[in-house]
Coordinates of C-alpha atoms in Angstrom, one line a residue:
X3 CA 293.9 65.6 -94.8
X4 CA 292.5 64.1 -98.1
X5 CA 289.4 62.4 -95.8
X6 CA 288.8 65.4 -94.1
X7 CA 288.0 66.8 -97.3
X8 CA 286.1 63.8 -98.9
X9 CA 284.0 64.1 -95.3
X10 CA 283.9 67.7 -96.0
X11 CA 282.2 67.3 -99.5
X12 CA 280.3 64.6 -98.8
X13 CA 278.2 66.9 -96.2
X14 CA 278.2 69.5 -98.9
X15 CA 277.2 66.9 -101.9
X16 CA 274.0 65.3 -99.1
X17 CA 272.9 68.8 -97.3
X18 CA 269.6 69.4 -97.7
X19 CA 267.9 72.3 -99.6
X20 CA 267.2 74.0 -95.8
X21 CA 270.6 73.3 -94.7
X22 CA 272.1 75.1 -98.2
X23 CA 269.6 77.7 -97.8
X24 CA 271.6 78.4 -94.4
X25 CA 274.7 77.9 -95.8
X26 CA 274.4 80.3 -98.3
X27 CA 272.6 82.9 -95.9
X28 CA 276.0 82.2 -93.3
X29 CA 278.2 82.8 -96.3
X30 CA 276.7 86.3 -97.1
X31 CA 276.9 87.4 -93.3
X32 CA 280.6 86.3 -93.6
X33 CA 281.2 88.0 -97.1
X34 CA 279.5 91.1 -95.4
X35 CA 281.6 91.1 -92.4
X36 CA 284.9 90.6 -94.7
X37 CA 283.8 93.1 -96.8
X38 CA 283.3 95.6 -94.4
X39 CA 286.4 95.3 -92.9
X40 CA 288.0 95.9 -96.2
X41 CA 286.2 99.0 -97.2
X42 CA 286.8 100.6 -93.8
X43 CA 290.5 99.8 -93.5
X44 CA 290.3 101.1 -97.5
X45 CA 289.3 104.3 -96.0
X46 CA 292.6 104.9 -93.7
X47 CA 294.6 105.2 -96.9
X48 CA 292.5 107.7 -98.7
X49 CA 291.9 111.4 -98.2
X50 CA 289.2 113.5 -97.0
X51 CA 288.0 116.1 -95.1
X52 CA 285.4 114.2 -92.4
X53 CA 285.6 110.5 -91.9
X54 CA 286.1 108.6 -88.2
X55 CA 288.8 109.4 -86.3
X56 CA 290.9 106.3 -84.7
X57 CA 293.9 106.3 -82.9
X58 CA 295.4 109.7 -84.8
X59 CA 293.9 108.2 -88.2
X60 CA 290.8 109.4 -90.5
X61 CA 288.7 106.4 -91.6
X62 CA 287.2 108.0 -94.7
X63 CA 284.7 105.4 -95.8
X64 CA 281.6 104.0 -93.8
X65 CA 281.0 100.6 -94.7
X66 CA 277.3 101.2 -93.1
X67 CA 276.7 103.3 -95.8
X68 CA 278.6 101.4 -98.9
X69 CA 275.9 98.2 -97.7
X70 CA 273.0 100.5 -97.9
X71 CA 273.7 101.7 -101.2
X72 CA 274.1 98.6 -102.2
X73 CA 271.4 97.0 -101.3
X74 CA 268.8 99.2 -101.0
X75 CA 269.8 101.7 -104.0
X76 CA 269.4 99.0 -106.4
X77 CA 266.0 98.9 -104.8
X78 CA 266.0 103.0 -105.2
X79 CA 265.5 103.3 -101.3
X80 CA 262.6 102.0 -100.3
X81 CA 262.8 102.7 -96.9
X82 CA 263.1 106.8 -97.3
X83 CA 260.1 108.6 -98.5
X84 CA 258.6 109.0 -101.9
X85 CA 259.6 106.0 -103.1
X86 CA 257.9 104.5 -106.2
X87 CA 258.0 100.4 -107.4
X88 CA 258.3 102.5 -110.4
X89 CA 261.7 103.9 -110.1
X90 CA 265.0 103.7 -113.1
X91 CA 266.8 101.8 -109.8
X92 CA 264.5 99.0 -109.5
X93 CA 264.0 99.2 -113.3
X94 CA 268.1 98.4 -113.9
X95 CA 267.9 95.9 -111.5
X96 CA 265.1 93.9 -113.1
X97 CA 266.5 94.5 -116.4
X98 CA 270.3 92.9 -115.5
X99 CA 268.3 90.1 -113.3
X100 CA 266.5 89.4 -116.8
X101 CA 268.9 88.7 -118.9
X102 CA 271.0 86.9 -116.4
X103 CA 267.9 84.6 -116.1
X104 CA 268.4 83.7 -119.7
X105 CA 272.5 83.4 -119.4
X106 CA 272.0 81.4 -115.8
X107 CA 269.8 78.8 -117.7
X108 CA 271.8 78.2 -120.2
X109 CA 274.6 77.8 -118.1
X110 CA 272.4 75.3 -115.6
X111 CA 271.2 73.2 -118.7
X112 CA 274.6 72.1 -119.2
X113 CA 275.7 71.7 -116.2
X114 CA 272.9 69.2 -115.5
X115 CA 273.7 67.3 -118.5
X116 CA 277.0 67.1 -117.2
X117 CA 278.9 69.5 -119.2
X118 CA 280.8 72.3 -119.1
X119 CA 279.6 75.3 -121.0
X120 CA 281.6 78.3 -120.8
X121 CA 280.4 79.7 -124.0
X122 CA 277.6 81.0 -123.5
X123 CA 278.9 84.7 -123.4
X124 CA 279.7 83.5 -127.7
X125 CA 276.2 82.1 -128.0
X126 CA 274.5 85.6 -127.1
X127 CA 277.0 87.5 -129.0
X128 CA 276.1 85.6 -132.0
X129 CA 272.2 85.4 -130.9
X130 CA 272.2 88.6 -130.5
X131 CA 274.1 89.4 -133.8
X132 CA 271.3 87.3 -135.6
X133 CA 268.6 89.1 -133.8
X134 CA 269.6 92.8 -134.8
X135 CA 270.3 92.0 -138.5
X136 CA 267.2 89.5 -138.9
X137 CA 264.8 91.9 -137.7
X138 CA 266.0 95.2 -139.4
X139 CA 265.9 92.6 -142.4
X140 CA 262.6 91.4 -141.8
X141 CA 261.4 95.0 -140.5
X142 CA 261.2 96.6 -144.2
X143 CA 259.1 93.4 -145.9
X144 CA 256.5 93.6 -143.0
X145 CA 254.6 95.8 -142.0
X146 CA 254.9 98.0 -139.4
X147 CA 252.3 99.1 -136.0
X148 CA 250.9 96.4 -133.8
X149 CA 251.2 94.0 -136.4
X150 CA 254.7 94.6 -137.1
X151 CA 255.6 94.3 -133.1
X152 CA 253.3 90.8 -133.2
X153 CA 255.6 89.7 -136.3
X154 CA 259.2 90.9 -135.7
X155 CA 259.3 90.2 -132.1
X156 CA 258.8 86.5 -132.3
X157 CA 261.2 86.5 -135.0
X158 CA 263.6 88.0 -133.9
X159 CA 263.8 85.8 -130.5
X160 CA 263.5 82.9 -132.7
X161 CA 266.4 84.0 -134.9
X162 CA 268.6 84.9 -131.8
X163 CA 267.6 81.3 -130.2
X164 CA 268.5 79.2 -133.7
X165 CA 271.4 81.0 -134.1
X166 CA 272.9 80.5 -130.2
X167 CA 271.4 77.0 -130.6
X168 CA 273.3 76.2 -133.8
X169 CA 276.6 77.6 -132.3
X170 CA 275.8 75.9 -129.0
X171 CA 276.0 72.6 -131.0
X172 CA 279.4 72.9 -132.3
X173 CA 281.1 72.4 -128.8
X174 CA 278.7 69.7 -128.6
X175 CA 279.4 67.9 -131.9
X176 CA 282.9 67.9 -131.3
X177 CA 282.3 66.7 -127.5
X178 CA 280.3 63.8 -128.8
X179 CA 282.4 62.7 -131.8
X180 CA 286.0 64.1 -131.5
X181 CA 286.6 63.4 -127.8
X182 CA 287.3 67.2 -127.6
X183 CA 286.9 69.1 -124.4
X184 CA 283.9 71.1 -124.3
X185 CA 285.8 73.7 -121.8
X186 CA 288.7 74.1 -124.3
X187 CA 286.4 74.4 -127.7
X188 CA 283.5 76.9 -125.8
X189 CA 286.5 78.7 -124.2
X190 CA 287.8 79.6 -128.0
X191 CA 284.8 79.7 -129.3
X192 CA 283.9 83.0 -127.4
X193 CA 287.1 84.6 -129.0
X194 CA 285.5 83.3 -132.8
X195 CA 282.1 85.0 -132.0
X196 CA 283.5 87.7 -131.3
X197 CA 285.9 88.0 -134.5
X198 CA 283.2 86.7 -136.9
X199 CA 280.6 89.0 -135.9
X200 CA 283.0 92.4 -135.8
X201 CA 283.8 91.2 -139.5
X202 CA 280.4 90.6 -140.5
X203 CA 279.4 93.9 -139.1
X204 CA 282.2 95.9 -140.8
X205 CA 281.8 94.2 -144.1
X206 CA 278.4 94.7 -144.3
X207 CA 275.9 95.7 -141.3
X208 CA 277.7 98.7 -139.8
X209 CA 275.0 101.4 -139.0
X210 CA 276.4 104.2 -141.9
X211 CA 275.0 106.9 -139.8
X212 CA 277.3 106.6 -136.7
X213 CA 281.1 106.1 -135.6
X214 CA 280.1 103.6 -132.5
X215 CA 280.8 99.7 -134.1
X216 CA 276.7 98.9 -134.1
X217 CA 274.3 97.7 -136.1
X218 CA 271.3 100.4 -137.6
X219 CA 268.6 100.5 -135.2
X220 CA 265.8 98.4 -135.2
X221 CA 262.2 99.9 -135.3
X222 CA 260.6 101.2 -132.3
X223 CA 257.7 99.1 -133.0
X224 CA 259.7 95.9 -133.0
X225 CA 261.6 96.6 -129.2
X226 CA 260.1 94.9 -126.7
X227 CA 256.9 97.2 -125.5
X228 CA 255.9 98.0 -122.0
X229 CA 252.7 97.5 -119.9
X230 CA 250.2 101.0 -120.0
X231 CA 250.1 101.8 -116.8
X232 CA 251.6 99.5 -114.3
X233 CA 254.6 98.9 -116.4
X234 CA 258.2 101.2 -116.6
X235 CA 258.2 103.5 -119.0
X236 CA 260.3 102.9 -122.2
X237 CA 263.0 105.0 -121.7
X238 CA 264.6 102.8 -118.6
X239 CA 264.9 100.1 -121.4
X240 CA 263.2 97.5 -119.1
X241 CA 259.7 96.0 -119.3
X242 CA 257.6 93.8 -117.3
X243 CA 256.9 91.0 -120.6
X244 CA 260.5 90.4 -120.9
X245 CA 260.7 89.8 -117.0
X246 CA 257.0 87.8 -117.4
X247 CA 259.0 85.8 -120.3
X248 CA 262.2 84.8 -118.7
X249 CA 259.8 83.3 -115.4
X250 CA 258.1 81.5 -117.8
X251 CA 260.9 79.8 -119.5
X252 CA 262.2 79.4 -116.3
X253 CA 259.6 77.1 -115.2
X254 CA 259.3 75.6 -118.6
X255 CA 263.2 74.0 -118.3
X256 CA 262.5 73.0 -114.7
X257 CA 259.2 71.1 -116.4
X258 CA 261.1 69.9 -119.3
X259 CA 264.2 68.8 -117.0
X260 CA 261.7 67.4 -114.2
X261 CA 258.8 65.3 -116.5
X262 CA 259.9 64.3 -119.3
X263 CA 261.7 61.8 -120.8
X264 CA 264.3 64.1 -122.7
X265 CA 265.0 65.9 -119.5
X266 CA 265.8 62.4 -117.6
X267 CA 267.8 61.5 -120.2
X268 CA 270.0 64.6 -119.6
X269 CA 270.0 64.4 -115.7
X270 CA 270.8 60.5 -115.9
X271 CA 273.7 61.5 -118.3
X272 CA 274.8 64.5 -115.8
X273 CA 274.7 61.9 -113.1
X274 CA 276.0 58.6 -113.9
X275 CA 276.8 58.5 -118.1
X276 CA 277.1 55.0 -117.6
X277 CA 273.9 53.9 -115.9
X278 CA 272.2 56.0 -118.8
X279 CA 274.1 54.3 -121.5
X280 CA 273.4 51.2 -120.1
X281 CA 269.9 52.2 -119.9
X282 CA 269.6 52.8 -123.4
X283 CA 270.7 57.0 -124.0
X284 CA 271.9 57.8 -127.2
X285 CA 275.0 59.6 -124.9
X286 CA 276.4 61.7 -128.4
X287 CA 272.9 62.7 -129.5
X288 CA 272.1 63.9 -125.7
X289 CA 275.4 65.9 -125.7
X290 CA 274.4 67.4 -129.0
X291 CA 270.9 67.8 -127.8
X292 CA 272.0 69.9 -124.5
X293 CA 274.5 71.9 -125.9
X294 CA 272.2 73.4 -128.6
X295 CA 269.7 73.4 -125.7
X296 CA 271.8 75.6 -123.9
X297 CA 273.1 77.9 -126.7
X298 CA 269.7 78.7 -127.5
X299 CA 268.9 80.1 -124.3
X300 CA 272.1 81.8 -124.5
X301 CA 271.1 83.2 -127.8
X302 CA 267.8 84.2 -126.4
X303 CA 269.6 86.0 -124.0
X304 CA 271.1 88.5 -126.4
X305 CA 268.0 88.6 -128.6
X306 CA 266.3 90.1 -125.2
X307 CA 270.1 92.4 -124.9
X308 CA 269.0 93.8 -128.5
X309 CA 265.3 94.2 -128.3
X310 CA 264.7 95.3 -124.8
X311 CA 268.1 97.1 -123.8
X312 CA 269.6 98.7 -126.9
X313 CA 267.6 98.6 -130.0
X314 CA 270.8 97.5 -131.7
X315 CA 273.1 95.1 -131.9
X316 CA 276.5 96.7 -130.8
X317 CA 280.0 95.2 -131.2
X318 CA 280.5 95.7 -127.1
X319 CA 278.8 93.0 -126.1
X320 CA 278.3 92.7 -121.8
X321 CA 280.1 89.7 -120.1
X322 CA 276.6 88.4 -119.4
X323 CA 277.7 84.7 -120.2
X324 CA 280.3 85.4 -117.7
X325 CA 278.1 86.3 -115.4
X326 CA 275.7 83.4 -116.1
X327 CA 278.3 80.5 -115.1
X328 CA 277.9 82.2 -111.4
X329 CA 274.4 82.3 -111.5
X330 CA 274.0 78.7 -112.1
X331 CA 276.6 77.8 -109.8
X332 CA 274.9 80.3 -106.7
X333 CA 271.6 78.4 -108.0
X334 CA 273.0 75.0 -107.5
X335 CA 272.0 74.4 -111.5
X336 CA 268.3 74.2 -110.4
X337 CA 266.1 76.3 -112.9
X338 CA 263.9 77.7 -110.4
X339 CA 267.0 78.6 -108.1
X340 CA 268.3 80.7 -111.0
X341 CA 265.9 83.3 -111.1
X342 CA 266.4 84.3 -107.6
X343 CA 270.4 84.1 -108.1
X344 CA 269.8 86.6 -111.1
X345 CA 267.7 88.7 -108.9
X346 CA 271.3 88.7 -106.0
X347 CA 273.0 89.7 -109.2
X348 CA 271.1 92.1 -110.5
X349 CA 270.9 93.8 -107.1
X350 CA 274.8 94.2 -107.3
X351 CA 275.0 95.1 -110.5
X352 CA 272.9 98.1 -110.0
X353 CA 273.6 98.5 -106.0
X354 CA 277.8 99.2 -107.6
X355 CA 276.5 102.5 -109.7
X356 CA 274.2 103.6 -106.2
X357 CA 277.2 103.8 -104.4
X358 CA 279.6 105.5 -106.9
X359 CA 276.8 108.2 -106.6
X360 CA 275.9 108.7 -103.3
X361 CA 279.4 107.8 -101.5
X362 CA 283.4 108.6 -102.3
X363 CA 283.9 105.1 -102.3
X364 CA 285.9 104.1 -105.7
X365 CA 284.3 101.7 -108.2
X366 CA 287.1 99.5 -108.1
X367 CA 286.7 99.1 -104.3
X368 CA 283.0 98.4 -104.8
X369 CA 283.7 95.8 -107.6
X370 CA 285.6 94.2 -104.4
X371 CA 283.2 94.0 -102.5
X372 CA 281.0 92.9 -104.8
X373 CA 283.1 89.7 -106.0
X374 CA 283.4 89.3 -102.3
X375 CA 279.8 88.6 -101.7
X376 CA 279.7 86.7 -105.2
X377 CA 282.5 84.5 -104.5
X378 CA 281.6 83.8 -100.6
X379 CA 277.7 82.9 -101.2
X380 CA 279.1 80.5 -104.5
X381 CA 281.2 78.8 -103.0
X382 CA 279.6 76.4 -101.2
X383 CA 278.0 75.5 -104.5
X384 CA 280.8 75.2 -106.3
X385 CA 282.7 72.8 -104.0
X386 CA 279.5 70.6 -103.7
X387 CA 279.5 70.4 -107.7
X388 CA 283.1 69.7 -107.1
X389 CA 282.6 66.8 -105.1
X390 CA 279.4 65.0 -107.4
X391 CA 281.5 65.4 -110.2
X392 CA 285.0 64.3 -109.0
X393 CA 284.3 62.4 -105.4
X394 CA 283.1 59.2 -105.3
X395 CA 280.5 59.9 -102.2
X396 CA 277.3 59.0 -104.2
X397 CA 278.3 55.2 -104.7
X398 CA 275.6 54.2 -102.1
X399 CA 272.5 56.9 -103.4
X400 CA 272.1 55.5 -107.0
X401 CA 270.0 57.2 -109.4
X402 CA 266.1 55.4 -108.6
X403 CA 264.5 53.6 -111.9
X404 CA 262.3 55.9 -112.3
X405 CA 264.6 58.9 -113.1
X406 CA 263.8 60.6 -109.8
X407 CA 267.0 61.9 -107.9
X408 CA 267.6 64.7 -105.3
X409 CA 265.6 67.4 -104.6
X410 CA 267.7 69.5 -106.6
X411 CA 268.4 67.3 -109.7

């Protein structure tokens, strides 16, 4: 049994990109099918007045239709007529596969270096905490118009990214010079973000005006703008800069992770720590390195959650970092993968609200099959970063001198 598995992740561990590409495709007709089933034999047991009749019994949900919503109402139907790219569907889709580009990249980061980094959801709370109360600070020295949007913006992604960064580093520290568990310590360190920052906000930064636990908004001027004309209007909180910014970062990591000499540093350490030691990596300053690394882009996440979404920095923060950790995996950690994992993500995100308004179907049965498709099309990931991490079935593909590896490392 155990060498059927070892075989088993060994094929996973050496596929290549094509043959993921079709296991991943395979997975999401299976999740589909599974899905299906589930939502239609859902039905039997709830009432209505029209459904399919079976055998004496009233199927009451069409799993047909639950998948069209799904899919193509996060899209805002763009198969039925009058459809425009510029719809508030497509716009919450974007916006969610945004800021999961940020979380899915921070999460990758680590996970490349070799470490665990389940805190990213506390590294955009407190980004996102610094964010709101730097730039209503910084908002009424500066001033305000174009110039203030060219100031405070900038600023207040900065002060989101430092402030992820710095927390992202204490996991880190204590990985590299207490022997302590970055799992356990980012784990707790989500509950401490959240604790520290509903203090802070009570104590001092609670918006007077309102009974909702949230910071005073920030100025219109300093939210991330739109684009005249070919961009989404302001109301459907999304723009097209934010989206232009996360692609670009995106491709800045897989850069920084693919030509330089810091980012083969960290892929030799995620690889084989002691080839890189030997080979002359500072192994405690690396894991300090890529855990502020990562927290950063955590914290950028929820500077972009304040500045783009709400305006505000509120105490009920989204389990984007969550959400991030399966972005990464479905990505296979590759920076370039993560954006279109977002996108899969964002499409279910918004998809689930399509069909709570267009079908009977309850929310809690769409969250199903939603974690269905999630957990079927990640697997396959997530057992092949099983078996590099815990399987010895790389002993004869070493890393090469020069730092090069897989195609996905």
């Amino acid at each position: 049994m155990r060498a059927r598995l070892e075989r088993l992740f060994e094929r996973l561990v050496h596929a290549s990109a094509l043959e993921r590409v079709a296991i991943s495709v395979a997975a999401l007709l299976v999740a589909i099918v599974v899905g299906g089933v589930f939502v239609f034999v859902s039905g039997a047991f709830a009432s209505c007045r029209t459904g399919l009749n079976l055998a004496g019994q009233t199927f009451c949900y069409n799993p047909m239709q639950v998948y069209y919503e799904l899919f193509l109402g996060a899209l805002g139907h763009p198969l039925e007529g009058g459809w425009h790219p510029r719809n508030l569907r497509l716009a919450t889709t974007l916006q969610q596969t945004t800021l999961l580009i940020f979380a899915g990249l921070s999460v990758a980061v680590a996970f490349r270096a070799g470490l665990f980094n389940i805190g990213t959801q506390g590294q955009l709370v407190v980004g996102g905490f610094a964010t709101g109360i730097t730039v209503l600070a910084a908002a009424s020295i500066l001033p305000g118009g174009f110039l203030g949007t060219v100031l405070l913006i900038p600023i207040g992604v900065l002060a989101g990214a430092v402030a992820g960064g710095l927390y992202g580093a204490i996991p880190g520290a204590l990985k590299a010079y207490a022997d302590a568990n970055e799992v356990i310590t980012t784990i707790m360190l989500n509950f401490v973000a959240v604790g520290v920052t509903s203090t802070l906000l009570s104590w001092q930064f609670q918006d007077p005006d309102s009974a909702n636990s949230q910071t005073a908004a920030v100025p219109e001027y300093a939210t991330i703008p739109t684009i005249p004309i070919v961009g989404f209007h302001g109301r459907m909180s999304f723009s097209l800069l934010a989206l232009a910014f996360a692609i670009a970062l995106m491709v800045a990591i897989a850069w920084l992770l693919a030509a330089t000499s810091f980012g083969y540093e960290l892929r030799t350490s995620g690889i084989q720590p002691a080839a890189a030691a030997y080979g002359g990596v500072d192994e405690k300053r690396m894991v300090v390195a890529s855990m502020t690394l990562s927290g950063a882009l955590g914290g950028i996440a929820g500077a972009f959650w304040v500045l783009m979404v709400h305006g505000r920095w509120l105490e009920n923060v989204p389990p984007l970092g969550f959400d991030g950790i399966a972005v990464s995996i479905l990505a296979g950690n590759n920076p370039l993968g993560v954006g279109a994992a977002a996108f899969l993500f964002g499409i279910l995100s918004s998809g689930s609200s399509a069909v709570g308004t267009a079908t009977a179907v309850p929310p809690e049965l769409v969250g199903i099959v939603s974690g269905l498709v999630i957990l079927f099309v990640a697997m396959p990931e997530f057992f092949r970063l099983l078996g590099r991490r815990y399987l010895d079935v790389e002993t004869h593909r070493p890393v090469r001198a020069d730092g090069g590896g897989e195609a996905d490392e």
